[in-house]
GROMACS .gro file of C-alpha atoms in nm:
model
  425
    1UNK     CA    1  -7.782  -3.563  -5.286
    2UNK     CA    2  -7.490  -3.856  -5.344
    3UNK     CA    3  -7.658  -3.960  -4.975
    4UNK     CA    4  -7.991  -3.958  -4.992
    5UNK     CA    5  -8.010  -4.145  -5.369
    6UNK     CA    6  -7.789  -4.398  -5.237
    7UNK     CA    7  -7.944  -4.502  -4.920
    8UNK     CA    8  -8.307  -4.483  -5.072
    9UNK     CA    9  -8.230  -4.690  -5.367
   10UNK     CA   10  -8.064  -4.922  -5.178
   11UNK     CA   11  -8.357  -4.987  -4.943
   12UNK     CA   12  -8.582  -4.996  -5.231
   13UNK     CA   13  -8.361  -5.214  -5.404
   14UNK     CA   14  -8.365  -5.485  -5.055
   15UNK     CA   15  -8.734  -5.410  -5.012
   16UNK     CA   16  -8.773  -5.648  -5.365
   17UNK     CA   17  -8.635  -5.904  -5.205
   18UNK     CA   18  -8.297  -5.901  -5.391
   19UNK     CA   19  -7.975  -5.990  -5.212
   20UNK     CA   20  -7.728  -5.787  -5.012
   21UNK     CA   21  -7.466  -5.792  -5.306
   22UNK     CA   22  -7.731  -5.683  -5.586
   23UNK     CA   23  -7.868  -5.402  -5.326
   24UNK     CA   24  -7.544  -5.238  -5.282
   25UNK     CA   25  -7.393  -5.285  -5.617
   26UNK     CA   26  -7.698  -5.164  -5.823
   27UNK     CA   27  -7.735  -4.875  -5.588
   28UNK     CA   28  -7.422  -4.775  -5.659
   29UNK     CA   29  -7.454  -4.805  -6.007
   30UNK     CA   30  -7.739  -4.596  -5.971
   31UNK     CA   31  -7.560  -4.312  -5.813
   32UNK     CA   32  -7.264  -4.310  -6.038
   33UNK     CA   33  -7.481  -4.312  -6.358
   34UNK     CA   34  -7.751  -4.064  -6.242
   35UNK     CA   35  -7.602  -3.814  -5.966
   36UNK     CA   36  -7.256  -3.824  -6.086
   37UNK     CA   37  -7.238  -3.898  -6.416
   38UNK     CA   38  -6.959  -4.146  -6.458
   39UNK     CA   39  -6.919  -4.438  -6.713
   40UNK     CA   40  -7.034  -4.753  -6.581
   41UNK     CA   41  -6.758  -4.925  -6.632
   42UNK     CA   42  -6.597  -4.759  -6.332
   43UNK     CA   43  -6.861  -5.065  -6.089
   44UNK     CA   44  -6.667  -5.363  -6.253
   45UNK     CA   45  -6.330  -5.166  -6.203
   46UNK     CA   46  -6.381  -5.075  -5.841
   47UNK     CA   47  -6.527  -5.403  -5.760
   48UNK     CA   48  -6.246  -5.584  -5.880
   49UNK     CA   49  -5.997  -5.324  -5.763
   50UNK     CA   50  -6.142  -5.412  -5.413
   51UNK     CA   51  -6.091  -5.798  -5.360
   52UNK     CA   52  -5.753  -5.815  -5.576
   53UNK     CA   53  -5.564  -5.881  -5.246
   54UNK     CA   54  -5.333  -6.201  -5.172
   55UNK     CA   55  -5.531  -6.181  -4.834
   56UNK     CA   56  -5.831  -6.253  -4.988
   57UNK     CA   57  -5.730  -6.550  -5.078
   58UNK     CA   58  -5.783  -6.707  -4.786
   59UNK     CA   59  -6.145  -6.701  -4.843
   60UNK     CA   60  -6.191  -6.945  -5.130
   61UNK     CA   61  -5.947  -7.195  -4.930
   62UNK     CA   62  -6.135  -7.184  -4.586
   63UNK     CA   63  -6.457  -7.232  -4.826
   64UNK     CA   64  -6.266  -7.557  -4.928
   65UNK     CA   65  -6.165  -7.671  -4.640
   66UNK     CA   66  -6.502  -7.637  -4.508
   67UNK     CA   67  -6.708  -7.814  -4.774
   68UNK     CA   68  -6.441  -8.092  -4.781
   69UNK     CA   69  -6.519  -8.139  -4.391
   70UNK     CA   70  -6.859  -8.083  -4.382
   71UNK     CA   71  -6.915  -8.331  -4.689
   72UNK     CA   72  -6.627  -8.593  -4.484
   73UNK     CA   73  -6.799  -8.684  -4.190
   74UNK     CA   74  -6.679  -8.375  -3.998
   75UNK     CA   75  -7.025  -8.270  -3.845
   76UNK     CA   76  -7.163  -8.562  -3.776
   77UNK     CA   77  -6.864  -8.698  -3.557
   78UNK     CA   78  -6.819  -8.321  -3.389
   79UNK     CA   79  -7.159  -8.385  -3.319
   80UNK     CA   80  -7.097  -8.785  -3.163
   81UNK     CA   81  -6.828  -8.574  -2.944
   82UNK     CA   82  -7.023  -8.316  -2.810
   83UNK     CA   83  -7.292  -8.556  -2.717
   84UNK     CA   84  -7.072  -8.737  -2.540
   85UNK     CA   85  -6.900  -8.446  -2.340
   86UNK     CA   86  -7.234  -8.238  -2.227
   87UNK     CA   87  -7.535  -8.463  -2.331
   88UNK     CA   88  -7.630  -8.644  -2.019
   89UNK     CA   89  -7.640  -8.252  -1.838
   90UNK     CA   90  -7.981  -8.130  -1.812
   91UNK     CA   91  -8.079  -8.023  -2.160
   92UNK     CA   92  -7.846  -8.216  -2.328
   93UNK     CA   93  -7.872  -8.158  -2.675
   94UNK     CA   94  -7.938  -7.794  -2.636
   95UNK     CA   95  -7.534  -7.803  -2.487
   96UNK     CA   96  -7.452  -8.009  -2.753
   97UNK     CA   97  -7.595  -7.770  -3.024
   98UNK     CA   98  -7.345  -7.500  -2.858
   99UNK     CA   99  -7.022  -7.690  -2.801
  100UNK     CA  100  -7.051  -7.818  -3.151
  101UNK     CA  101  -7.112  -7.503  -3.318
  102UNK     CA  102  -6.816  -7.399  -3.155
  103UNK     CA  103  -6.572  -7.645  -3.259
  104UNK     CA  104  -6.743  -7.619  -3.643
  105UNK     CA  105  -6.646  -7.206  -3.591
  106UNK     CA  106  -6.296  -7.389  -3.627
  107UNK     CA  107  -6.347  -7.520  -3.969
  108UNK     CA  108  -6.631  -7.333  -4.144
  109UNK     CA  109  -6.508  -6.932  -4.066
  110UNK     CA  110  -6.883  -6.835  -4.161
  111UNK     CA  111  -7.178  -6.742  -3.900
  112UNK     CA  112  -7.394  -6.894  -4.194
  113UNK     CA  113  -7.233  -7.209  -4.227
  114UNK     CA  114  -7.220  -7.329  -3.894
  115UNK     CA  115  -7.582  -7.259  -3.860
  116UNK     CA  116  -7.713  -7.476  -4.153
  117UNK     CA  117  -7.426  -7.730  -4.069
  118UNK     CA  118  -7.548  -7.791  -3.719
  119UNK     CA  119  -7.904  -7.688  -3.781
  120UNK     CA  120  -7.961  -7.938  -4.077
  121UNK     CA  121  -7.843  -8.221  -3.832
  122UNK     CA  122  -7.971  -8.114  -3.527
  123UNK     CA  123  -8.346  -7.946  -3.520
  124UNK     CA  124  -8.508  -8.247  -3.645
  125UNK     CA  125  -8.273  -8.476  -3.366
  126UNK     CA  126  -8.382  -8.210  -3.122
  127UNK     CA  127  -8.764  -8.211  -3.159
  128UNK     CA  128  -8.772  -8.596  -3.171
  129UNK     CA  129  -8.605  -8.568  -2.847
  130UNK     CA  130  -8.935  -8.393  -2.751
  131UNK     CA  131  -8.774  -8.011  -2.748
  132UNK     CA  132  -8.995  -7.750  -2.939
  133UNK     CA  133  -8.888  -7.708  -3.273
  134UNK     CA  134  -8.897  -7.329  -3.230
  135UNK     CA  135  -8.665  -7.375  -2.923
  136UNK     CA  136  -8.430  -7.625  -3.101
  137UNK     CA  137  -8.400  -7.347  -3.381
  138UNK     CA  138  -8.322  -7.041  -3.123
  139UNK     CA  139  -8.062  -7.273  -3.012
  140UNK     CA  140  -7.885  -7.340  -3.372
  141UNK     CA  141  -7.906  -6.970  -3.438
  142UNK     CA  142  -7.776  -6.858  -3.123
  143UNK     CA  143  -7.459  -7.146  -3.168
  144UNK     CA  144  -7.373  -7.010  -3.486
  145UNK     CA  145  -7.317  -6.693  -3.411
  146UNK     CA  146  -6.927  -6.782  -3.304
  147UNK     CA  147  -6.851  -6.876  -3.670
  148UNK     CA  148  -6.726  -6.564  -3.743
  149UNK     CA  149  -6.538  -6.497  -3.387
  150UNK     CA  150  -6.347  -6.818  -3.326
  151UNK     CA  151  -6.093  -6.839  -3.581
  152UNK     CA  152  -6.037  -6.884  -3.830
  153UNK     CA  153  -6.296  -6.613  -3.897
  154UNK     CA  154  -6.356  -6.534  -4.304
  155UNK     CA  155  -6.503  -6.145  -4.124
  156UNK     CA  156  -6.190  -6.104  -3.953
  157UNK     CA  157  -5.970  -6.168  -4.283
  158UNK     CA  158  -6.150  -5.917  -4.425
  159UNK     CA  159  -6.084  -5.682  -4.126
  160UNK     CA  160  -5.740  -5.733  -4.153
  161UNK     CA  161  -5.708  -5.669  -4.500
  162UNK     CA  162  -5.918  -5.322  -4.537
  163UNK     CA  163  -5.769  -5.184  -4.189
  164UNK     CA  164  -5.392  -5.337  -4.252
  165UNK     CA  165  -5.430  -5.522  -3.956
  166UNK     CA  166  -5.228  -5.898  -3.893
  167UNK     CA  167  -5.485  -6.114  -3.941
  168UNK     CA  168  -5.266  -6.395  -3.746
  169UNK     CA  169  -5.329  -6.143  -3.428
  170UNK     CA  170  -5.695  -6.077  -3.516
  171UNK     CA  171  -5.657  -6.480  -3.499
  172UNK     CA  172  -5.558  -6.515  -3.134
  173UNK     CA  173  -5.780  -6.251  -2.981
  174UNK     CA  174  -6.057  -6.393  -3.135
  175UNK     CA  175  -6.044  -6.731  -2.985
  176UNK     CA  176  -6.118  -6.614  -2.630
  177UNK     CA  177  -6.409  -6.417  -2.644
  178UNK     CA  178  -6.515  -6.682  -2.922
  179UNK     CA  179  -6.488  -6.923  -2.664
  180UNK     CA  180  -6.671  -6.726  -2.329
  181UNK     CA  181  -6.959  -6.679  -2.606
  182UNK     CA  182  -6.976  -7.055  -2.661
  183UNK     CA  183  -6.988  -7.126  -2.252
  184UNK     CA  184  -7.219  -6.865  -2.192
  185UNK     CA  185  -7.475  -7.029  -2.457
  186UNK     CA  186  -7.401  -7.342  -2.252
  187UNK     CA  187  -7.506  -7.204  -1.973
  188UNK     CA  188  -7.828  -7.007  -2.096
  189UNK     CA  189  -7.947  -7.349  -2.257
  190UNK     CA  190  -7.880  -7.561  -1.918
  191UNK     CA  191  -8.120  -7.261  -1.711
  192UNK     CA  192  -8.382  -7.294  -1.977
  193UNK     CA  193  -8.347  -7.681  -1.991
  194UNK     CA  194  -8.351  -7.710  -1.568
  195UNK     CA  195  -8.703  -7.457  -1.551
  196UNK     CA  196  -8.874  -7.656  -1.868
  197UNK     CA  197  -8.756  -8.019  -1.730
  198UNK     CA  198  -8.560  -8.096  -2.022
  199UNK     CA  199  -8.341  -8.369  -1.967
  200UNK     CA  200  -8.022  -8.543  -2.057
  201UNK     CA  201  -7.981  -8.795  -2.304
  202UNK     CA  202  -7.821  -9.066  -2.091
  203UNK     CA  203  -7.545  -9.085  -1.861
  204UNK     CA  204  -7.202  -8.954  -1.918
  205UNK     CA  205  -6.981  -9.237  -2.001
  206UNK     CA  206  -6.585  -9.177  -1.976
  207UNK     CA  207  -6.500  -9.460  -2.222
  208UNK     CA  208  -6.757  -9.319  -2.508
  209UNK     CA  209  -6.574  -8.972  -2.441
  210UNK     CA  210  -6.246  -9.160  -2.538
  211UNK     CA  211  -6.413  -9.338  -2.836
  212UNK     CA  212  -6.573  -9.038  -2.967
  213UNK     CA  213  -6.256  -8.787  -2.909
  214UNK     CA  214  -6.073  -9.068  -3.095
  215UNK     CA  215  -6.306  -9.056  -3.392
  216UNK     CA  216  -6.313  -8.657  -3.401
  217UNK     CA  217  -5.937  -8.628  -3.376
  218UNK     CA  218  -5.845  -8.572  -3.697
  219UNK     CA  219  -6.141  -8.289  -3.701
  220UNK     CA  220  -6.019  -8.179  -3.384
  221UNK     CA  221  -5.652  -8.147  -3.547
  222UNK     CA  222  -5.729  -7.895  -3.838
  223UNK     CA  223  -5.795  -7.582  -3.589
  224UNK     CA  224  -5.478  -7.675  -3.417
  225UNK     CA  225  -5.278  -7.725  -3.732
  226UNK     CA  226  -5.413  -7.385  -3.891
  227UNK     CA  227  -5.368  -7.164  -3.589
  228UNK     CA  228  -5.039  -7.388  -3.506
  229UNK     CA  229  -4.878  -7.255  -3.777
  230UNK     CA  230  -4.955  -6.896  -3.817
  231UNK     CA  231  -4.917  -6.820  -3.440
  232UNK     CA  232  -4.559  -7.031  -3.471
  233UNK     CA  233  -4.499  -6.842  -3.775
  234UNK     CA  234  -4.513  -7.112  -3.984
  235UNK     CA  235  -4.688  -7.015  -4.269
  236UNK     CA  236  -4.942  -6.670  -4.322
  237UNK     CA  237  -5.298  -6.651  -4.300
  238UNK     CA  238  -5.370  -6.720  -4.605
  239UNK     CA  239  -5.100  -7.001  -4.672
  240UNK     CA  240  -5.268  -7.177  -4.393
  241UNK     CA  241  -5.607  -7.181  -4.541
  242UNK     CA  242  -5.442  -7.349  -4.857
  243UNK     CA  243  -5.335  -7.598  -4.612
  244UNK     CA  244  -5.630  -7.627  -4.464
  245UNK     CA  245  -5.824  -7.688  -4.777
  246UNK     CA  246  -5.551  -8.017  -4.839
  247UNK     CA  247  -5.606  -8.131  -4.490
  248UNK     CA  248  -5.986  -8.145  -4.483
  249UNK     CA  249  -5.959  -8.337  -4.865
  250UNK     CA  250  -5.683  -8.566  -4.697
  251UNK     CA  251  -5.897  -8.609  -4.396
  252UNK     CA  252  -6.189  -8.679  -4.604
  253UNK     CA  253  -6.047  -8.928  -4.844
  254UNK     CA  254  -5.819  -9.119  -4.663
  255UNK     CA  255  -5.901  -9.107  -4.283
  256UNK     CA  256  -6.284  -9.103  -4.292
  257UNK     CA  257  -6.369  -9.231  -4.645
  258UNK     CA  258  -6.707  -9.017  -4.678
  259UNK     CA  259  -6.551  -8.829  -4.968
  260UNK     CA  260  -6.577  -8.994  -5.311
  261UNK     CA  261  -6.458  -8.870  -5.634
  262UNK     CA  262  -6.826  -8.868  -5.732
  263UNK     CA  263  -6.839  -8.611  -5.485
  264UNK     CA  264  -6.586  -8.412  -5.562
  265UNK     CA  265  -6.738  -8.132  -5.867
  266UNK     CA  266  -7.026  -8.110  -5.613
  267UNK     CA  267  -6.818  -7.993  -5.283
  268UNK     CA  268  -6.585  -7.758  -5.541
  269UNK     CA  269  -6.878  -7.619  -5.697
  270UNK     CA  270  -7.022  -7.527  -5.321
  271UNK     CA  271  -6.733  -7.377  -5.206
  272UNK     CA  272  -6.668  -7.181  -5.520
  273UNK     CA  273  -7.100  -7.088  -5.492
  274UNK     CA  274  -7.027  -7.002  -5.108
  275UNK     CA  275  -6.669  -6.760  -5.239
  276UNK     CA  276  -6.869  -6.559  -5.502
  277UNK     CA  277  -7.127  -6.488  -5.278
  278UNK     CA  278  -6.889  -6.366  -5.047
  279UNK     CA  279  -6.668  -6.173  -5.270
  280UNK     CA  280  -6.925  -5.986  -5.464
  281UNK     CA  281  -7.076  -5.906  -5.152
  282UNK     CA  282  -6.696  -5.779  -5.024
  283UNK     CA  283  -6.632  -5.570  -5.391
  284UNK     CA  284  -6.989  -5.437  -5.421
  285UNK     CA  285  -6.971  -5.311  -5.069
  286UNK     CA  286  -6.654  -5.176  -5.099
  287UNK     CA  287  -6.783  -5.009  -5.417
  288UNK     CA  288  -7.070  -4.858  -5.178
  289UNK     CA  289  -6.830  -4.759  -4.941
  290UNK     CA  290  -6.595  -4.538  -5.200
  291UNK     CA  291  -6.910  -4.317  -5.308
  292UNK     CA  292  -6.978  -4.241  -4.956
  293UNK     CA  293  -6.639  -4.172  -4.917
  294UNK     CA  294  -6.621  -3.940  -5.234
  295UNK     CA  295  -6.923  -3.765  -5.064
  296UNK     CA  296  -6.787  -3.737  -4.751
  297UNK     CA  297  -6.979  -3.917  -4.540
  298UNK     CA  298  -6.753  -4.102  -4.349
  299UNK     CA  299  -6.548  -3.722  -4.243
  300UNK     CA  300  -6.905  -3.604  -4.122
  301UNK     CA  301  -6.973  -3.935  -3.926
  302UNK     CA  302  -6.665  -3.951  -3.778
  303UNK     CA  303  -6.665  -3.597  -3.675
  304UNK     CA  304  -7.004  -3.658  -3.505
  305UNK     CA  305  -6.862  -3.952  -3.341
  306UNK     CA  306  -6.557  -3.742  -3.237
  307UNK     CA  307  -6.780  -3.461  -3.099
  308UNK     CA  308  -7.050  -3.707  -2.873
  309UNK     CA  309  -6.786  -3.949  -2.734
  310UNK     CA  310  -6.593  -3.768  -2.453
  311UNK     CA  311  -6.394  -4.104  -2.401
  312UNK     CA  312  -6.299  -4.416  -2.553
  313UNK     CA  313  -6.573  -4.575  -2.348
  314UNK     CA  314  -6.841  -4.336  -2.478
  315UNK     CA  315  -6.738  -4.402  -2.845
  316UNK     CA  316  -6.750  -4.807  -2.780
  317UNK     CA  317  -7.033  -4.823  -2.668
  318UNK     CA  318  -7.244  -4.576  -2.955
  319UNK     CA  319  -7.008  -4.828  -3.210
  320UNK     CA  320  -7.191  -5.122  -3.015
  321UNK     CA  321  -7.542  -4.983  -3.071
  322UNK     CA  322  -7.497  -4.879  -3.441
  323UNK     CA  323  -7.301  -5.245  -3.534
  324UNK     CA  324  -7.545  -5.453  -3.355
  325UNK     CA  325  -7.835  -5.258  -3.597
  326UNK     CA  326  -7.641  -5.246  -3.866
  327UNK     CA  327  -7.557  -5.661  -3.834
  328UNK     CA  328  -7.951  -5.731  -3.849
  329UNK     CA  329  -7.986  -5.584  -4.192
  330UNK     CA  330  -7.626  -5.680  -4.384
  331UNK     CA  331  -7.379  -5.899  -4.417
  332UNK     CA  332  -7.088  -5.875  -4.169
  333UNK     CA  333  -6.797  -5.871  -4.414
  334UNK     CA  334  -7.002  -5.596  -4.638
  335UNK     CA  335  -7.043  -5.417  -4.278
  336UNK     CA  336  -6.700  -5.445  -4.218
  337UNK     CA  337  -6.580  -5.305  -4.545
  338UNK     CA  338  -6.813  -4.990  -4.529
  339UNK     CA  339  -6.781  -4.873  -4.154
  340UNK     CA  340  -6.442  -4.977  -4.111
  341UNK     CA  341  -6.271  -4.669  -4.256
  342UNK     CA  342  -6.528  -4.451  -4.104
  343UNK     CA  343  -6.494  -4.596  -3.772
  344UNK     CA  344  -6.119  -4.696  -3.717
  345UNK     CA  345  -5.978  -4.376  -3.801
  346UNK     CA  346  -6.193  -4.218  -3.500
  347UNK     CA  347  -6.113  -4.540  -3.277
  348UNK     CA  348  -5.697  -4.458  -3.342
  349UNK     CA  349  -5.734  -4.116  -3.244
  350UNK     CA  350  -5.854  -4.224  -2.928
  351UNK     CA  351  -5.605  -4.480  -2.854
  352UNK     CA  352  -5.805  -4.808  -2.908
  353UNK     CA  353  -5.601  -5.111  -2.993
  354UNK     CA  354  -5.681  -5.192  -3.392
  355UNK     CA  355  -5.691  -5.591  -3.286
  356UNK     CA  356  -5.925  -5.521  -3.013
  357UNK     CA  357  -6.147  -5.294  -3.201
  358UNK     CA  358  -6.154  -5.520  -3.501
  359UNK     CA  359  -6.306  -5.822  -3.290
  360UNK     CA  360  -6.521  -5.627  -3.092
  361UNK     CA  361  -6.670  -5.500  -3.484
  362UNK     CA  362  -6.678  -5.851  -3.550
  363UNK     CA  363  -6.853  -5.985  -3.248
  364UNK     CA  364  -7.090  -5.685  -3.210
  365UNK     CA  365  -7.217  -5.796  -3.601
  366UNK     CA  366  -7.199  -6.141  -3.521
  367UNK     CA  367  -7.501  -6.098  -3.239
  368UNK     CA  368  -7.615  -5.844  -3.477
  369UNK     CA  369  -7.718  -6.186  -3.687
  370UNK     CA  370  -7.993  -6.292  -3.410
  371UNK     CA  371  -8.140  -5.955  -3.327
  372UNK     CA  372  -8.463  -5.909  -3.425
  373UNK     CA  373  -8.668  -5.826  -3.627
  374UNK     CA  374  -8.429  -5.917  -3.920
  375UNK     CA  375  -8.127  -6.088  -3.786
  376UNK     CA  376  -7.977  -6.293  -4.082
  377UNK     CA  377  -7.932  -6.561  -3.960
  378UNK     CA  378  -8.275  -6.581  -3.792
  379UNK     CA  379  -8.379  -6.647  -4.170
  380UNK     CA  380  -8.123  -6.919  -4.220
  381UNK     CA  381  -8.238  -7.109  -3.927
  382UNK     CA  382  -8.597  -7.026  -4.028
  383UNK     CA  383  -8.598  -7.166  -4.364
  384UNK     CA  384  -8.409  -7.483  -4.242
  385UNK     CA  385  -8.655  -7.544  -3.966
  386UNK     CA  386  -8.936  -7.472  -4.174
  387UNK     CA  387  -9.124  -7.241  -3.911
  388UNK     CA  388  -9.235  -6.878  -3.885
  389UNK     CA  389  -8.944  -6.625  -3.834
  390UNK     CA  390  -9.152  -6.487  -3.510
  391UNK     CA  391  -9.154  -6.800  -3.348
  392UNK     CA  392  -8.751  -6.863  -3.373
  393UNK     CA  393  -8.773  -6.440  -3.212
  394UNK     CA  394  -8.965  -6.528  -2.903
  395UNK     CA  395  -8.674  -6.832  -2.851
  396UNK     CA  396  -8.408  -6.674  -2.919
  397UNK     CA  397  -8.439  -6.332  -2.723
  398UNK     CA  398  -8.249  -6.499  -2.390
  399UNK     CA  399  -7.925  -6.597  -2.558
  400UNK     CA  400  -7.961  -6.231  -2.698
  401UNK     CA  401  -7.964  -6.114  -2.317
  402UNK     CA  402  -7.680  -6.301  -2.208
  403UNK     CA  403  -7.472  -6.207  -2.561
  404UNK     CA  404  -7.536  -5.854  -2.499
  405UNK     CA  405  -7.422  -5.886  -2.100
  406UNK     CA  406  -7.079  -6.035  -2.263
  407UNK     CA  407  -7.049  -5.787  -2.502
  408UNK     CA  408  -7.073  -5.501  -2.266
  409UNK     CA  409  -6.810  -5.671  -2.029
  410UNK     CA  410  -6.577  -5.711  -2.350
  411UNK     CA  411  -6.648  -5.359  -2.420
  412UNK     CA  412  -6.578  -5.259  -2.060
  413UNK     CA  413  -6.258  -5.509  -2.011
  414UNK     CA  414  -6.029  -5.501  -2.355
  415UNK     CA  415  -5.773  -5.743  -2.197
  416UNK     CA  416  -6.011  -6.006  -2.255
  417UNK     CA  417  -5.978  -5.959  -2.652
  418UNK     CA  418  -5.600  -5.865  -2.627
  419UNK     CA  419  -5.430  -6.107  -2.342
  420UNK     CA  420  -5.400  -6.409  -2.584
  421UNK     CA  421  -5.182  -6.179  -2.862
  422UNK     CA  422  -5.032  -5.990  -2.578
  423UNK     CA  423  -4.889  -6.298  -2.470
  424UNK     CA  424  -4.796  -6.442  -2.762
  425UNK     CA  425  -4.546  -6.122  -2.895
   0.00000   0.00000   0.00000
């Protein structure tokens, strides 16, 4: 009965148009007041109960750090260096679209973020460079999808902190599969670009490389500071977002000078809009998550799991399928919080790494976020482009392909997620 309310309110709750957070919180609410007759109060205590974790507060800081470089100049010089590093190849700004959404993966932590950073800056750039706008939108989607694989990832802090895994090593073996996704985007953009005659935006020029690496360094520096000092063992995870969050307002006042005082409420009051989302999201789903516990869901799924997969590979791959569904309809930190202890407990018991399962959860919902029909951040993309969400489908579906091929040789080869760790014990 607990079931059934649950999942039909909640659908009927999302099919109003509300968000995520209000979908899964008033749900739950629903269940607790109607099926099992407990005082309301219990959703504010579980909620809060939920995100009152000193690894959580790494979230608001990476938030920080992210407005302050987004609002400093960041994107537009990460932009400057990408052009100058892939934009005379065929397709040139398509590449560029990838490399930089890879390098702002290294600031932002959110799939979202990177999309609208690079998307607000580049679709309009792209289409007056004589691209379709529906292609030049596939492309932005597609490139954010690393924000929440290459570190620091705000998913993977989350992971960490509901399966009481390091989030340093969740860290490290997300930066190489983070990194294949970025080339293989490359790549997919360069075919496309080659069969359509798209071409490169002049010719590559070793002294604007310098000039432009030389403008971005201080950009370029905040990945290697962060993940500097928590692989050296510097400082924790979420120390290092607090220094993060002082870098990118150094970097922003005193290297750059595109960050004013004037400026200031706005970027804290964005990064403090972006961290309640977020959090809400986190303690409403983990709200969700303890009802479907209490009903014993999770003991049924996993024993289903347990009884189809006859091997680790078996059980990956059914994970794959149900994440990459489950990442077109929710957020990825609320899918992380509910299906993590269902799924992990099941992954243990057959002998998968934690680390390597929690990426592969993390990249599985990050593709999830361009699948159709309702990939999220198909509808970020859309609303910044300003087109039909169809159109941005049609686009998108080869990076999709080629996402899917890489996922299935993660799947298939671990080592790839758990060499950089491995070699850093």
């Amino acid at each position: 009965m607990t079931l059934w309310v649950i999942l039909v309110s909640f659908l009927i709750i999302l099919s109003t148009g509300a968000s995520i957070g209000v979908g899964l919180g008033l749900s739950s609410a629903i269940v607790l007041w109607a099926v099992q007759d407990m005082p309301l109060v219990v959703v504010v205590q579980r909620m809060f109960t939920s995100i009152d974790s000193f690894s959580f507060m790494a979230v608001p800081f990476f938030m920080l750090a992210g407005a302050f470089m987004s609002e400093g100049g960041v994107t537009r010089r990460i932009v400057d260096f990408s052009m100058a590093l892939v934009g005379a190849l065929a397709g040139g700004l398509a590449l560029v679209v990838a490399v930089a959404g890879m390098f702002f993966a290294a600031l932002s932590g959110s799939s979202a973020a990177t999309t609208a950073a690079i998307g607000a800056s580049m679709i309009d750039e792209m289409e007056r460079r004589g691209y379709p706008r529906s292609f030049a939108a596939a492309v932005v989607a597609s490139g954010g999808t690393v924000g929440i694989v290459i570190p620091p990832s705000i998913t993977m802090v989350v992971y960490g902190s509901i399966a009481n895994t390091s989030v340093a090593e969740l860290f490290m073996a997300g930066f190489l599969p983070g990194i294949i996704m970025g080339v293989v985007m490359c790549l997919t953009s360069w075919v496309i670009s080659k069969r359509n005659g798209y071409r490169g935006e002049g010719q590559f020029s070793v002294m604007r490389l310098l000039r432009t690496t030389r403008e971005c360094f201080w950009a370029l520096m905040m990945p290697v500071i962060i993940l500097g000092g928590i692989y050296s063992g510097i400082f924790t995870a979420t120390e290092a977002a607090a220094v993060a969050a002082v870098y990118g307002a150094f970097v922003g006042f005193f290297i750059y000078r595109e960050l004013h005082l004037k400026d200031l409420w706005r970027t804290l009051l964005s990064a403090a809009y972006n961290t309640t989302m977020i959090m809400f999201v986190v303690g409403a789903a983990n709200l969700f998550g303890w009802i479907l516990t209490n009903a014993q869901v999770p003991h049924m799924l996993a024993q289903g799991f347990a009884d189809v997969a006859s091997s680790p590979l078996v059980f990956l791959m059914l994970v794959n399928v149900l994440l990459l569904f489950i990442g077109t309809l929710i957020n990825a930190s609320a899918a992380i919080v509910i299906l993590t202890p269902i799924l992990l407990p099941v992954a243990l018991g057959l002998g998968i790494d934690p680390v390597f399962f929690g990426v592969l959860m993390v990249i599985n919902l990050a593709i999830g976020c361009i699948t159709p029909p309702v990939g999220l951040d198909l509808f970020v993309v859309s609303s910044i482009a300003g087109i039909s969400i169809d159109k941005v489908t049609v686009k998108v579906l080869p990076y999709l392909a080629t996402l899917l091929i890489s996922l299935v040789i993660f799947t298939w080869f671990p080592s790839i997620i758990t060499c950089v760790p491995s070699m850093m014990k």
